[in-house]
Amino acid sequence: MPPSTPPKPAVPAARQAADIQLVEATDATAVDAADEAVDRLLDCGQEPGAVLILTTGGQHPWAEHEASFGEDAYWRQQAEGDDVFCAHVSELARVAPRAVVVLAVNGGTDADVARSLPAALDKAGERLVVCGDPQRLGTLL
């Protein structure tokens, strides 16, 4: 009987880069564009718990509403992972990755937005949808 060969250690697969999609919007329309993008994703069968909306300017209205019930309740929603979760990019350290990240560039300084783009991409497993002004984003990239 030939000697058995020890199993080869598993080599972790290289992380695939997420697909990036740009949706043209102004600072004033970026949140609405993000909401429309999420609606399209959900209509195509994306699970709500796999979607994260990030904002660079003001907080998303839904996040404001949910935060009104208290900090613990707000962050518990993320942990439960049953629904679309909305957060401001200033909270990225606390935000868990999701399959799809929708980034609404609805304000913020150029420096903040420039930092938000790679950070949002890092949180996106499969797709990053960026809703913002293409000229501004092109300059920042």
mmCIF file of C-alpha atoms in Angstrom:
data_model
loop_
_atom_site.group_PDB
_atom_site.id
_atom_site.type_symbol
_atom_site.label_atom_id
_atom_site.label_comp_id
_atom_site.label_asym_id
_atom_site.label_seq_id
_atom_site.Cartn_x
_atom_site.Cartn_y
_atom_site.Cartn_z
ATOM 1 C CA MET A 1 0.000 0.000 0.000
ATOM 2 C CA PRO A 2 1.493 3.393 -0.952
ATOM 3 C CA PRO A 3 2.051 5.892 1.855
ATOM 4 C CA SER A 4 -0.792 8.307 2.271
ATOM 5 C CA THR A 5 -0.227 11.870 1.226
ATOM 6 C CA PRO A 6 -1.130 14.421 3.857
ATOM 7 C CA PRO A 7 -3.936 16.725 2.768
ATOM 8 C CA LYS A 8 -2.835 20.040 1.342
ATOM 9 C CA PRO A 9 -3.791 23.027 3.448
ATOM 10 C CA ALA A 10 -6.720 24.981 2.108
ATOM 11 C CA VAL A 11 -5.644 28.112 0.342
ATOM 12 C CA PRO A 12 -8.050 30.949 0.947
ATOM 13 C CA ALA A 13 -9.651 32.151 -2.241
ATOM 14 C CA ALA A 14 -8.746 35.639 -3.302
ATOM 15 C CA ARG A 15 -11.531 38.079 -2.584
ATOM 16 C CA GLN A 16 -13.324 39.036 -5.756
ATOM 17 C CA ALA A 17 -13.686 42.756 -6.258
ATOM 18 C CA ALA A 18 -17.252 43.938 -6.010
ATOM 19 C CA ASP A 19 -18.976 45.221 -9.129
ATOM 20 C CA ILE A 20 -19.287 49.003 -9.090
ATOM 21 C CA GLN A 21 -22.243 50.858 -10.530
ATOM 22 C CA LEU A 22 -22.633 54.635 -10.733
ATOM 23 C CA VAL A 23 -26.042 56.285 -10.554
ATOM 24 C CA GLU A 24 -25.944 59.947 -11.493
ATOM 25 C CA ALA A 25 -27.364 62.195 -8.771
ATOM 26 C CA THR A 26 -26.800 65.530 -7.095
ATOM 27 C CA ASP A 27 -26.194 65.977 -3.386
ATOM 28 C CA ALA A 28 -29.899 66.850 -3.089
ATOM 29 C CA THR A 29 -31.110 63.762 -4.991
ATOM 30 C CA ALA A 30 -28.552 61.155 -3.904
ATOM 31 C CA VAL A 31 -30.666 59.653 -1.107
ATOM 32 C CA ASP A 32 -33.701 59.341 -3.394
ATOM 33 C CA ALA A 33 -31.494 57.747 -6.058
ATOM 34 C CA ALA A 34 -30.137 55.330 -3.441
ATOM 35 C CA ASP A 35 -33.660 54.397 -2.359
ATOM 36 C CA GLU A 36 -34.636 53.785 -5.987
ATOM 37 C CA ALA A 37 -31.539 51.614 -6.482
ATOM 38 C CA VAL A 38 -32.470 49.579 -3.416
ATOM 39 C CA ASP A 39 -36.050 49.188 -4.665
ATOM 40 C CA ARG A 40 -34.705 47.830 -7.978
ATOM 41 C CA LEU A 41 -32.412 45.411 -6.146
ATOM 42 C CA LEU A 42 -35.265 44.129 -3.986
ATOM 43 C CA ASP A 43 -37.553 43.827 -7.031
ATOM 44 C CA CYS A 44 -34.872 41.630 -8.644
ATOM 45 C CA GLY A 45 -34.814 39.305 -5.639
ATOM 46 C CA GLN A 46 -32.015 40.718 -3.479
ATOM 47 C CA GLU A 47 -32.622 39.888 0.175
ATOM 48 C CA PRO A 48 -33.222 43.059 2.242
ATOM 49 C CA GLY A 49 -30.764 41.926 4.907
ATOM 50 C CA ALA A 50 -27.979 41.850 2.320
ATOM 51 C CA VAL A 51 -28.243 45.589 1.576
ATOM 52 C CA LEU A 52 -26.532 48.487 3.326
ATOM 53 C CA ILE A 53 -27.163 52.162 2.530
ATOM 54 C CA LEU A 54 -24.425 54.606 3.497
ATOM 55 C CA THR A 55 -24.677 58.393 3.363
ATOM 56 C CA THR A 56 -21.862 60.939 3.248
ATOM 57 C CA GLY A 57 -23.853 64.074 4.127
ATOM 58 C CA GLY A 58 -26.942 64.026 6.288
ATOM 59 C CA GLN A 59 -28.169 60.789 7.794
ATOM 60 C CA HIS A 60 -30.690 58.770 5.760
ATOM 61 C CA PRO A 61 -34.245 59.609 6.953
ATOM 62 C CA TRP A 62 -34.905 55.954 7.785
ATOM 63 C CA ALA A 63 -31.798 55.810 9.975
ATOM 64 C CA GLU A 64 -32.928 58.982 11.746
ATOM 65 C CA HIS A 65 -36.320 57.385 12.364
ATOM 66 C CA GLU A 66 -34.840 54.145 13.671
ATOM 67 C CA ALA A 67 -32.302 55.959 15.857
ATOM 68 C CA SER A 68 -35.191 57.784 17.525
ATOM 69 C CA PHE A 69 -35.979 54.482 19.305
ATOM 70 C CA GLY A 70 -32.552 54.503 20.908
ATOM 71 C CA GLU A 71 -28.994 53.619 20.047
ATOM 72 C CA ASP A 72 -29.305 49.980 21.169
ATOM 73 C CA ALA A 73 -32.426 49.337 19.088
ATOM 74 C CA TYR A 74 -30.834 50.966 16.050
ATOM 75 C CA TRP A 75 -27.668 48.837 16.146
ATOM 76 C CA ARG A 76 -29.626 45.694 17.059
ATOM 77 C CA GLN A 77 -31.295 45.976 13.634
ATOM 78 C CA GLN A 78 -27.919 45.643 11.985
ATOM 79 C CA ALA A 79 -27.053 42.594 14.090
ATOM 80 C CA GLU A 80 -30.378 40.934 13.279
ATOM 81 C CA GLY A 81 -29.715 41.463 9.568
ATOM 82 C CA ASP A 82 -33.339 41.089 8.511
ATOM 83 C CA ASP A 83 -33.750 44.372 6.696
ATOM 84 C CA VAL A 84 -31.907 47.031 4.731
ATOM 85 C CA PHE A 85 -29.653 48.875 7.171
ATOM 86 C CA CYS A 86 -28.825 52.578 6.829
ATOM 87 C CA ALA A 87 -25.841 54.315 8.394
ATOM 88 C CA HIS A 88 -23.669 57.363 7.992
ATOM 89 C CA VAL A 89 -20.115 56.815 6.764
ATOM 90 C CA SER A 90 -18.813 58.211 10.054
ATOM 91 C CA GLU A 91 -20.052 54.949 11.605
ATOM 92 C CA LEU A 92 -18.192 52.651 9.181
ATOM 93 C CA ALA A 93 -16.128 51.111 11.968
ATOM 94 C CA ARG A 94 -19.355 49.771 13.502
ATOM 95 C CA VAL A 95 -20.993 48.718 10.239
ATOM 96 C CA ALA A 96 -20.831 45.082 9.184
ATOM 97 C CA PRO A 97 -20.180 44.170 5.550
ATOM 98 C CA ARG A 98 -23.149 43.306 3.355
ATOM 99 C CA ALA A 99 -23.419 41.794 -0.097
ATOM 100 C CA VAL A 100 -24.585 45.087 -1.588
ATOM 101 C CA VAL A 101 -23.629 48.567 -0.437
ATOM 102 C CA VAL A 102 -25.394 51.637 -1.797
ATOM 103 C CA LEU A 103 -23.419 54.823 -1.147
ATOM 104 C CA ALA A 104 -25.440 58.040 -1.352
ATOM 105 C CA VAL A 105 -23.014 60.922 -1.864
ATOM 106 C CA ASN A 106 -25.400 63.490 -0.423
ATOM 107 C CA GLY A 107 -22.868 65.988 0.849
ATOM 108 C CA GLY A 108 -19.791 65.982 3.016
ATOM 109 C CA THR A 109 -16.371 67.366 2.263
ATOM 110 C CA ASP A 110 -14.361 66.122 -0.701
ATOM 111 C CA ALA A 111 -11.896 64.556 1.746
ATOM 112 C CA ASP A 112 -14.699 62.693 3.550
ATOM 113 C CA VAL A 113 -16.205 61.457 0.294
ATOM 114 C CA ALA A 114 -12.797 60.392 -1.033
ATOM 115 C CA ARG A 115 -12.234 58.297 2.120
ATOM 116 C CA SER A 116 -15.768 56.888 1.925
ATOM 117 C CA LEU A 117 -15.419 55.390 -1.546
ATOM 118 C CA PRO A 118 -12.773 52.726 -0.775
ATOM 119 C CA ALA A 119 -14.292 52.116 2.655
ATOM 120 C CA ALA A 120 -17.723 51.469 1.118
ATOM 121 C CA LEU A 121 -16.137 49.177 -1.467
ATOM 122 C CA ASP A 122 -14.466 47.267 1.354
ATOM 123 C CA LYS A 123 -17.887 46.707 2.983
ATOM 124 C CA ALA A 124 -19.446 45.482 -0.288
ATOM 125 C CA GLY A 125 -19.247 41.768 -0.924
ATOM 126 C CA GLU A 126 -20.742 41.673 -4.417
ATOM 127 C CA ARG A 127 -21.773 45.127 -5.534
ATOM 128 C CA LEU A 128 -21.238 48.788 -4.735
ATOM 129 C CA VAL A 129 -23.764 51.263 -6.090
ATOM 130 C CA VAL A 130 -22.574 54.873 -5.844
ATOM 131 C CA CYS A 131 -25.223 57.576 -6.197
ATOM 132 C CA GLY A 132 -23.592 60.932 -6.819
ATOM 133 C CA ASP A 133 -22.213 63.513 -9.201
ATOM 134 C CA PRO A 134 -19.960 61.734 -11.731
ATOM 135 C CA GLN A 135 -17.718 64.795 -12.202
ATOM 136 C CA ARG A 136 -17.126 65.164 -8.469
ATOM 137 C CA LEU A 137 -16.519 61.452 -8.014
ATOM 138 C CA GLY A 138 -14.174 61.319 -10.997
ATOM 139 C CA THR A 139 -12.113 64.141 -9.526
ATOM 140 C CA LEU A 140 -11.931 62.407 -6.150
ATOM 141 C CA LEU A 141 -10.901 59.071 -7.616
#
